[in-house]
Structures are given as structure tokens and as C-alpha cells.
Coordinates of C-alpha atoms and ligand atoms in Angstrom, one line a residue:
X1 CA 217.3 39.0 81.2
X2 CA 214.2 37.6 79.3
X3 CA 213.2 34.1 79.8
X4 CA 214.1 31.4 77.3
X5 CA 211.8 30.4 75.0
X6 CA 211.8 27.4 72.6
X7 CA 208.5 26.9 70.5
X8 CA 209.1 24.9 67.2
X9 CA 207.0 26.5 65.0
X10 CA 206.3 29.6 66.3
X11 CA 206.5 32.8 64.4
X12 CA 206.1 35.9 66.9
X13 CA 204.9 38.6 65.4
X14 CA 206.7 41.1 63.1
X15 CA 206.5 43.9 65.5
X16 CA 208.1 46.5 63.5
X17 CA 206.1 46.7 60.3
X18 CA 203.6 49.5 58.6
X19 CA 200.2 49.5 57.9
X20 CA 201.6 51.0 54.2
X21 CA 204.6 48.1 54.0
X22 CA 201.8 45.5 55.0
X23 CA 199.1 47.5 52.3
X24 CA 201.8 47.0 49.5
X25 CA 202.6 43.4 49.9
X26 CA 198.7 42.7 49.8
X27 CA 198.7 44.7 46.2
X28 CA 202.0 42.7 45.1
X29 CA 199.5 39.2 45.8
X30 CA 196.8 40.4 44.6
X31 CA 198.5 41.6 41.4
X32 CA 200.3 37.9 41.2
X33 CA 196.8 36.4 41.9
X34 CA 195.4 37.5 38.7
X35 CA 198.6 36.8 36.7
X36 CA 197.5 33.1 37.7
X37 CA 194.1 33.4 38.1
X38 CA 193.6 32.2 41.2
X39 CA 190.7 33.8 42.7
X40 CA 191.5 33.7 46.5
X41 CA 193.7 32.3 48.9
X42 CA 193.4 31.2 52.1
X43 CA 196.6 31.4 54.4
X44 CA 196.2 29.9 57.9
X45 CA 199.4 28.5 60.0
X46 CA 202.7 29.8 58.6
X47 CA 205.1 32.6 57.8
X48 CA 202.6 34.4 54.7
X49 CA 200.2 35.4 57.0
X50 CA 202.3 37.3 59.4
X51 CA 204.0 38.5 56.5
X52 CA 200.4 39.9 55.1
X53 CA 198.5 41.1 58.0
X54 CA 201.3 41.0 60.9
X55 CA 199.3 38.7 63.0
X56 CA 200.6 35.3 63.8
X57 CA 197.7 32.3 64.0
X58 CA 198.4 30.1 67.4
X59 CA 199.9 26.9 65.9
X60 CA 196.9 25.2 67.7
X61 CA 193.8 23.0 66.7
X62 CA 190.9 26.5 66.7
X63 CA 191.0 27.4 62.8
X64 CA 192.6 30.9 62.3
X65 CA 192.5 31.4 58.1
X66 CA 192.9 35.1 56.2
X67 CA 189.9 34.5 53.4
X68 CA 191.8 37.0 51.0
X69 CA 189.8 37.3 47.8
X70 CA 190.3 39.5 44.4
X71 CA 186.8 40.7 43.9
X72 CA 185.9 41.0 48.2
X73 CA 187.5 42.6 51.0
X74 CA 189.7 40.6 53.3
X75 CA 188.3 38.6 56.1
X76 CA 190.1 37.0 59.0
X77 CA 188.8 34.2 60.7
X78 CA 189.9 34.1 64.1
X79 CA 188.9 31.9 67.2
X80 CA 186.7 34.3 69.8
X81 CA 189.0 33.3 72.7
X82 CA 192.5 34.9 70.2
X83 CA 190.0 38.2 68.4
X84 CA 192.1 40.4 71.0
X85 CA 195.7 39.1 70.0
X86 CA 194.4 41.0 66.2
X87 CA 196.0 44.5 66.3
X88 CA 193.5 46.0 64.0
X89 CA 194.0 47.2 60.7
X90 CA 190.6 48.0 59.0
X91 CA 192.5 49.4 55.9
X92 CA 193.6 45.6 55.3
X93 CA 191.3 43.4 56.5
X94 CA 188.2 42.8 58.7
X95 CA 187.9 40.3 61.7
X96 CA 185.7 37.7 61.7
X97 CA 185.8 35.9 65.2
X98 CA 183.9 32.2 65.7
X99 CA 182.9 31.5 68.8
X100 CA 183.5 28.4 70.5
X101 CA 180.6 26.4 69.5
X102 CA 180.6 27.5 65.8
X103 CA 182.1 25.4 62.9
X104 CA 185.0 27.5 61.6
X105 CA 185.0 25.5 58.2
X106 CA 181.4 26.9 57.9
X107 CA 182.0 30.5 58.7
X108 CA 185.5 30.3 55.8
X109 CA 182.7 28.4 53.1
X110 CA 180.7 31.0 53.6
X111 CA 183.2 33.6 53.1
X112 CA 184.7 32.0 50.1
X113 CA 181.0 31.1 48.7
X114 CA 180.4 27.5 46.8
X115 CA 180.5 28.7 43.3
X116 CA 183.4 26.9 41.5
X117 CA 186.9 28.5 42.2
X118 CA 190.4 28.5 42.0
X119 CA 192.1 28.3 45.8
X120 CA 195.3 28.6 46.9
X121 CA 195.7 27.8 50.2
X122 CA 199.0 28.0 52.5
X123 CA 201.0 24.3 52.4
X124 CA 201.3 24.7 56.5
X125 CA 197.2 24.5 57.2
X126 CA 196.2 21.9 59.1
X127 CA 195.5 18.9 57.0
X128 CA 192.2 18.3 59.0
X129 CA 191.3 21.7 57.7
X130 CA 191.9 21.3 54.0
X131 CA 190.1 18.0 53.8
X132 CA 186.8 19.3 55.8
X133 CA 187.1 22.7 53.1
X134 CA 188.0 20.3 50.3
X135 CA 184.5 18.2 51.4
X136 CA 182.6 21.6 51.5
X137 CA 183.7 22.8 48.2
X138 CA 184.2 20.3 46.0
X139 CA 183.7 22.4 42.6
X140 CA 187.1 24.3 43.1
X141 CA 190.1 23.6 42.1
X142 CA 193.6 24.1 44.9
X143 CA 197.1 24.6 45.0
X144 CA 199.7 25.8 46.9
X145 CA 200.0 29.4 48.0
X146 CA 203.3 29.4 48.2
X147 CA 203.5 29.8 44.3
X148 CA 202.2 33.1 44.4
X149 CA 204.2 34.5 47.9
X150 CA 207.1 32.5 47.9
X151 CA 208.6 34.9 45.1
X152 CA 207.6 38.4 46.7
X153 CA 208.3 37.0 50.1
X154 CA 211.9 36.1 49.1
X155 CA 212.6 39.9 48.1
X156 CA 212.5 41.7 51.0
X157 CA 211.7 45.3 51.5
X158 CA 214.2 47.9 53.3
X159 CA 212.3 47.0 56.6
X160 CA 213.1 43.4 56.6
X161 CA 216.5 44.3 55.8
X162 CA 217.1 45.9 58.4
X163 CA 215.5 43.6 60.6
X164 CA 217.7 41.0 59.5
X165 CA 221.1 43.3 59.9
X166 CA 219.5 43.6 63.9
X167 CA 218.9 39.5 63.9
X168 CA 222.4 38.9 62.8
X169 CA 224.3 41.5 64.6
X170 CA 223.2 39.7 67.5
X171 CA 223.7 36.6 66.7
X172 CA 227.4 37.9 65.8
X173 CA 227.8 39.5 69.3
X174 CA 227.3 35.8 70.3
X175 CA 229.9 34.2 67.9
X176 CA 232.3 36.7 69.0
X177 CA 232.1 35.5 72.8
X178 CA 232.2 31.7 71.4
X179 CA 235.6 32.7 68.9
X180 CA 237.0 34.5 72.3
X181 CA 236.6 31.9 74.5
X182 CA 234.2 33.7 76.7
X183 CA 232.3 30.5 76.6
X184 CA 234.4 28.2 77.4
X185 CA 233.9 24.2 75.6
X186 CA 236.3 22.0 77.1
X187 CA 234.9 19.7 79.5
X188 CA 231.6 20.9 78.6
X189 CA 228.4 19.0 77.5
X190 CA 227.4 20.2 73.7
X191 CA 223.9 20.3 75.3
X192 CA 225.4 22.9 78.3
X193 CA 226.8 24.7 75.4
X194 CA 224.4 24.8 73.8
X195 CA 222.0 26.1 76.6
X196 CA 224.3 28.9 76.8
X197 CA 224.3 29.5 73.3
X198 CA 220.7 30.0 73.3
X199 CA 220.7 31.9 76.6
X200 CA 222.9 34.5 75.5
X201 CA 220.6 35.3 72.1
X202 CA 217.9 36.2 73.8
X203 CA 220.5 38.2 76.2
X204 CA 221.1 39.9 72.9
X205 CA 217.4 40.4 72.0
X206 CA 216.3 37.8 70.2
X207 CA 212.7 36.8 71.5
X208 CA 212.8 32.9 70.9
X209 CA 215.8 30.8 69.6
X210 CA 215.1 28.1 66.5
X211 CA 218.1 26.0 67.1
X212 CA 221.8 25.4 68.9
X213 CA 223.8 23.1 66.9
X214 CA 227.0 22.3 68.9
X215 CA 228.4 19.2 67.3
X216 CA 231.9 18.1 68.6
X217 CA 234.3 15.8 67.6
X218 CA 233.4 12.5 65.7
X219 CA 230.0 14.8 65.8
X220 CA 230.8 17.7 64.1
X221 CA 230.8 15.4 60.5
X222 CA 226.7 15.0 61.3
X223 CA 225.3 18.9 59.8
X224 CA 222.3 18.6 62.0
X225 CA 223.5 16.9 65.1
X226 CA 221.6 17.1 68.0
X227 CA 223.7 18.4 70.9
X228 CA 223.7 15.6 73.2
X229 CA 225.8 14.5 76.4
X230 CA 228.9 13.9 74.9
X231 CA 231.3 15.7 76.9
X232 CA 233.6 18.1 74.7
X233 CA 237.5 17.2 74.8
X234 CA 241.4 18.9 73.5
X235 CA 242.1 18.3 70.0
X236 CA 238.4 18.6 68.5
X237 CA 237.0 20.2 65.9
X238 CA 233.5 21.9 67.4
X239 CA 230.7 23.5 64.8
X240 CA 228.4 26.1 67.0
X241 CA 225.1 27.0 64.6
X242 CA 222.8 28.8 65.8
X243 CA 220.3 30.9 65.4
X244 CA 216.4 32.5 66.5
X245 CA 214.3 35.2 65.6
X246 CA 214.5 38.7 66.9
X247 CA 211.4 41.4 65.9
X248 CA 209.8 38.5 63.4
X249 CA 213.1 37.9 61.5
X250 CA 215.7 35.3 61.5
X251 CA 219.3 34.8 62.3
X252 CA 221.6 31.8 61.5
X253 CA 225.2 31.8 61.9
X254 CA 227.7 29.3 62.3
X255 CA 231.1 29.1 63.3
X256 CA 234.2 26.5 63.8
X257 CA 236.3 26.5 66.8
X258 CA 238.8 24.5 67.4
X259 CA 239.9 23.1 71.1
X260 CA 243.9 23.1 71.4
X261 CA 246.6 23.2 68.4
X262 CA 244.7 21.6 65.2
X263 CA 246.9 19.1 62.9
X264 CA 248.2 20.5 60.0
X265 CA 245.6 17.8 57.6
X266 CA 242.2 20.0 59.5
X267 CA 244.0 23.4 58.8
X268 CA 244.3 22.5 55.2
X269 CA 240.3 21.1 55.1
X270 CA 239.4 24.9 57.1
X271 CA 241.6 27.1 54.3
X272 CA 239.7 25.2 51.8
X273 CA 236.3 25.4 53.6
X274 CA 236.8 29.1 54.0
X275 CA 238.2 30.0 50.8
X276 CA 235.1 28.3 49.4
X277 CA 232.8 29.9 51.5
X278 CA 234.3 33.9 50.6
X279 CA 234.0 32.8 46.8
X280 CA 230.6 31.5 46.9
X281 CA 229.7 35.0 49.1
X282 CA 231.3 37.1 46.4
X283 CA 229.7 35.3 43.8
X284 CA 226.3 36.1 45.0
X285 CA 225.6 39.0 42.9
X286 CA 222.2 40.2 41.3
X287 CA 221.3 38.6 38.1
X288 CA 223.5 35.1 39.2
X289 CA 221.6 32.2 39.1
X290 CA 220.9 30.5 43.0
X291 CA 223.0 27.2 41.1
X292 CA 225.8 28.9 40.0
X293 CA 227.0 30.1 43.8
X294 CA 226.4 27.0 44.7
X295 CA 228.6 25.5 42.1
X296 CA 231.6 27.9 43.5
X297 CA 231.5 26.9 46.6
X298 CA 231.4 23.1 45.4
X299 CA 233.8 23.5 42.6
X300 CA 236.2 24.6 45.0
X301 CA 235.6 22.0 47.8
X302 CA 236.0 19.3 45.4
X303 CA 239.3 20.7 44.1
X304 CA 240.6 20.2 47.1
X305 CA 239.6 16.6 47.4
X306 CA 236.6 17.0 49.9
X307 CA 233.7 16.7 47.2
X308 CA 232.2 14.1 47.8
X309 CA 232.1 15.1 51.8
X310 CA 229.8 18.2 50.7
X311 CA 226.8 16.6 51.5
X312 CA 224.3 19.9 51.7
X313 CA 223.4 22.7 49.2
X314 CA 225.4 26.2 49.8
X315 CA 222.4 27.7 51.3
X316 CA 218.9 28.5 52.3
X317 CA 216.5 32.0 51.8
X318 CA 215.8 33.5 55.3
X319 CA 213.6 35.9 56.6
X320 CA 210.1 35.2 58.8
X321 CA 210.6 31.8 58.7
X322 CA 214.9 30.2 58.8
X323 CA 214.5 28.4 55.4
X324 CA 212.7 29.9 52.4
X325 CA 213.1 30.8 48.7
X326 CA 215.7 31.6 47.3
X327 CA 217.7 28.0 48.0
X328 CA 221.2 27.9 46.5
X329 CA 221.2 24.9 45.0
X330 CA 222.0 22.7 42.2
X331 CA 218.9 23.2 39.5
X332 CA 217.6 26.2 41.0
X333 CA 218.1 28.7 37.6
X334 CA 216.4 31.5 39.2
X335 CA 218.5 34.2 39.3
X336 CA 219.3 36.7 42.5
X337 CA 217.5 39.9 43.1
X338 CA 218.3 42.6 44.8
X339 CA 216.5 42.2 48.2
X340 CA 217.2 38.2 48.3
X341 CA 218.4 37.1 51.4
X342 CA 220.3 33.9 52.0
X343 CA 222.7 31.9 53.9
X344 CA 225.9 31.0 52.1
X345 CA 227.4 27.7 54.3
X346 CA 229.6 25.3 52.9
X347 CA 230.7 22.5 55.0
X348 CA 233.0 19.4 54.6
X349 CA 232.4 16.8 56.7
X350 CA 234.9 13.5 57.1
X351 CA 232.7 10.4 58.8
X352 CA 233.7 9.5 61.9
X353 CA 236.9 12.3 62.4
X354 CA 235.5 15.7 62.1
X355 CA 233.8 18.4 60.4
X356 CA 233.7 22.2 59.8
X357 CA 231.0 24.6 58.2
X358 CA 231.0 28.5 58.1
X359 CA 227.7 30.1 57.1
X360 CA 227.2 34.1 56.9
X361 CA 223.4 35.4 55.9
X362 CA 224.1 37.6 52.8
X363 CA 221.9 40.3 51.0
X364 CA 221.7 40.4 47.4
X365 CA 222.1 44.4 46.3
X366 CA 223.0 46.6 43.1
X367 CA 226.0 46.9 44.8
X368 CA 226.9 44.2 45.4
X369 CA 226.5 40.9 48.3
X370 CA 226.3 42.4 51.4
X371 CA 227.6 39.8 54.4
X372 CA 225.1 40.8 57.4
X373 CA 227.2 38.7 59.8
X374 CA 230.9 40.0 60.0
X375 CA 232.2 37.7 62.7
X376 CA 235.5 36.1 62.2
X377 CA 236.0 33.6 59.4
X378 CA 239.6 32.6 60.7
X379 CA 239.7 29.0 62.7
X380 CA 239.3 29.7 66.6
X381 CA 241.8 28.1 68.4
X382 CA 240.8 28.0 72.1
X383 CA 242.5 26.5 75.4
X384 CA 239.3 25.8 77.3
Ligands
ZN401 ZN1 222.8 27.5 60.4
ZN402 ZN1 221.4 28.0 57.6

């Protein structure tokens, strides 16, 4: 069994991926880079540099920063003390470690040089960092990396997609032991359950877990609830979402169980809630705009009366990080590509009485959506 890890924050390294994968992601940048002319970028703390060099920086206050430049070879400036973390890969980039008592914003100005340029620098750097390079180099002009890797990130290659299939299979293994009451609610704290929750992911491989939503009861109406010490009773509604990240990638499921015989009113709200959320799947075919599953999913919620208690968009991108482009959401017109890879999770959720959500990560193909998580969609009655 592998310890339990929980570190907001933390991307661990995308273990699995090529020199070659990593070699044609830093031409797809560079390519973008001139399309805006943005002359270099400068990606510290976050989910693009991982996905660029397949080294994570330490979420800590020593200045790791990839100096990736159109017209220079790649630098990355790395602390001394974490040089030996860097799995070299000369063909990409070169290592430039600072020791302890060198200014790292000196040794990146340097690397960037002070003639006037256009920077794009990753939105998750330190803000201590961007004003002391913002003071050194006060000719160029900034903005947001994400512009340029947010798109290519969102399509991911045949390697990420398989990655994710391994992420969610295991997070299904663990819905199927919630939906067959192998972990038993009743009687139960949401935060034991959700201990347990989080215990058995990393049983099932994943290396740290993001998150354990258990929300019962009056709860389960709250989409983020923070499992607590309320004690789960018979005759509740319980949403289980969960999720970590297994070889670098992501997995996010959720499911609703139900504790004893539900009333007739909660199994009309769950046929609606899951009729909704195979529609909105089905819908999420190449060329669609993001909106437009959205607006199935919602269309058919509010038909059946529970509108205005569909308080979230359908769904989020996933990959390195658990939310990123493409978000299915009302004025998002970008259309799906093949590669996109999303959550599709409709919920309805009635103040103070209950709540349900199912959410399924989905791959956008030529052939069609392709549901990575197959646990049941049915309502999970359980006795204990
Ligand atoms: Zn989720
Ligand atoms: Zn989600």
C-alpha cells in the first residue's frame, strides 16, 4: 500500500512521456509564439512546464523558470539544492542551476536580455517573481502564457489519452466499491468516508488524491462541500466526488448513492439528472461548440423544473492539472476537437433537502465521445 499523500498544488511528474512527445509540443509553442509574436516565455509554477520539459518546479519560494526563447536555445533555471530532481534532456533544454546565494531574477534577466520584448509568462509564477522581473525589465511588454498553451495543452496526444483512460479506470474501480456498498456510509462521518475514499485511490495507483467530496444529506445541495463531521444517516441522498492524479494525469468522477428506499419526488430529480447527463455526453461530438453541451444538459434540467437549481457549468477540461480548457460553458463558442478532454457533470441541487450530480471524464474523437469512466449511472441504493 503507498502512503497517502495530499499536496494542494502539486503536479508530480508525467512519468510516462517521450523525449519526441515532449520535442513536438515545444515546436507546437514555438510555432504559436510567432503566430503572436511573442518572443519568449517564461513558465515557472504550474501545469505548462511539466507539460514542456516533464519536470515539475517545487511549489516553493527558490525561483525555478524555463526561459524558452524563439531565436535561443532553452534554459532552465533551477535552484542548486533541486539541479538533480532535472532528468536531463539536452535535446530540449539546458540547466541552469543558481546557487543559494545568487539572485535568480538576475541569472533569468540575463537569459532573457534587457532589449525590449514581448513576455509571456505562466499566470501561476509567484507574484514576488513577476514584479522583481517586471522592475528589471521595464521595456517589455507581458501577458499571459496561457494564451499560447492553453489551446495545444487542451488537445491531448495519444499518450495523455491513455493516461487518462489509466486515471479513470481507477477511479471507477473505486466508484464501483462505493455503488456496492463495499464502503459502507451509514453511520459514517463524510470526513471517514472520505479518508477511505482517498485511501483506496492511491490503493488503485494513483500517486496523490486532489479532492474527496462526500456531501450527505441537507449537504449534498452545496457542489463543493467540505466533508465534515456530520454523521451520515437512512433516507439521504450522498454525492462521493473524487478524484487525484495517477502518472501526471487526472481523474474526477462522481457518483450518487442513495442510503435506504429513496421517495418517489428524488427518483424523478435522479431520472432527470441522468437523462441530462447521457445527452449532454452524447452531444459532445467534434466540431460542437463547448456552450452548446452545456445547453443540453441545462435545457433538459430546466424542463423538468430543476433550472434554476443548476447552479454550475456542465464541465471542466482535464488533464495535468483537474480544471483546464476546454470549459463547457455558456459563451464558450470554441468548438470540440478531437483530443479534448472534459468532464460532463450536471447536478441539481434543492437548498436545504438534497442534491445529486453524476460527472463521467469524456474524450472528444472522430468517432465519436468516448466516456473514459464506465461506472454505473443508475441510483445506488444501499443498506449500510
Ligand atoms: Zn468532480
Ligand atoms: Zn469535475
Amino acid at each position: 500500500m503507498r502512503s497517502l499523500s495530499q499536496r494542494a498544488g502539486d503536479y508530480p511528474d508525467p512519468q510516462m512521456v517521450t523525449t519526441a512527445a515532449l520535442a513536438a509540443r515545444n515546436d507546437a509553442v514555438r510555432a504559436q509564439m510567432r503566430r503572436l509574436g511573442v518572443d519568449t516565455l517564461l513558465l515557472s509554477l504550474g501545469a505548462e512546464l511539466p507539460w514542456l520539459t516533464g519536470y515539475t518546479a517545487m511549489p516553493l519560494e527558490r525561483l525555478t523558470m524555463l526561459v524558452l526563447s524563439l531565436d535561443a536555445e532553452a534554459i532552465l533555471v533551477v535552484p542548486a539544492l533541486e539541479a538533480a530532481r532535472v532528468e536531463p534532456r539536452p535535446e530540449l533544454f539546458a540547466l541552469r542551476p543558481w546557487a543559494e546565494t545568487e539572485n535568480p531574477i538576475d541569472v533569468v534577466t540575463g537569459v532573457v536580455g534587457r532589449s525590449r520584448r514581448r513576455l509571456g509568462i505562466s499566470e501561476r509564477t509567484w507574484a514576488r517573481f513577476l514584479l522583481a522581473l517586471q522592475t528589471e525589465l521595464p521595456r517589455s511588454t507581458w501577458m499571459n502564457s496561457s494564451r499560447i498553451t492553453s489551446p495545444l495543452r487542451a488537445v491531448k496526444d495519444p499518450d495523455e489519452v491513455t493516461a487518462l483512460r489509466r486515471a479513470s479506470a481507477a477511479a471507477d474501480r473505486v466508484a464501483a466499491e462505493l455503488l456496492t456498498s463495499q464502503i459502507p456510509l451509514i453511520g459514517r462521518t463524510e470526513a471517514d468516508v472520505s479518508r477511505e475514499l482517498g485511501q483506496r485511490l492511491v490503493d488503485e495507483g494513483h500517486d496523490t488524491v486532489n479532492f474527496a467530496i462526500v456531501a450527505s444529506g441537507p449537504n449534498a445541495a452545496s457542489p463543493h462541500h467540505h466533508p465534515g463531521g456530520r454523521t451520515i444517516g437512512a433516507g439521504e441522498a450522498v454525492v462521493c466526488d473524487f478524484g487525484g492524479t495517477m502518472d501526471g494525469y487526472c481523474s474526477d468522477i462522481t457518483r450518487t448513492i442513495f442510503t435506504g428506499e429513496p421517495p418517489e419526488e428524488f427518483l424523478d430529480l435522479y431520472a432527470a439528472l441522468a437523462g441530462a447527463q447521457a445527452a449532454a455526453v452524447d452531444a459532445a461530438r467534434v466540431g460542437t461548440p463547448c456552450e452548446d453541451v452545456d445547453a443540453v444538459a441545462r435545457d433538459l434540467i430546466t424542463d423538468a423544473g430543476y433550472g434554476d437549481q443548476f447552479i454550475h457549468r456542465t464541465g471542466h477540461g482535464i488533464g495535468l492539472e483537474e480544471h483546464e480548457d476546454p470549459y463547457l460553458v455558456r459563451g464558450n463558442r470554441d468548438p470540440l476537437a478531437a483530443g479534448h478532454a472534459f468532464s460532463v457533470e450536471p447536478g441539481i441541487y434543492v437548498d436545504g433537502r438534497w442534491g445529486a450530480r453524476i460527472e463521467d471524464i469524456v474524450v472528444a474523437t472522430d468517432a465519436g465521445p468516448e466516456p473514459l469512466n464506465r461506472a454505473d449511472h443508475a441510483l445506488a441504493i444501499v443498506e449500510h
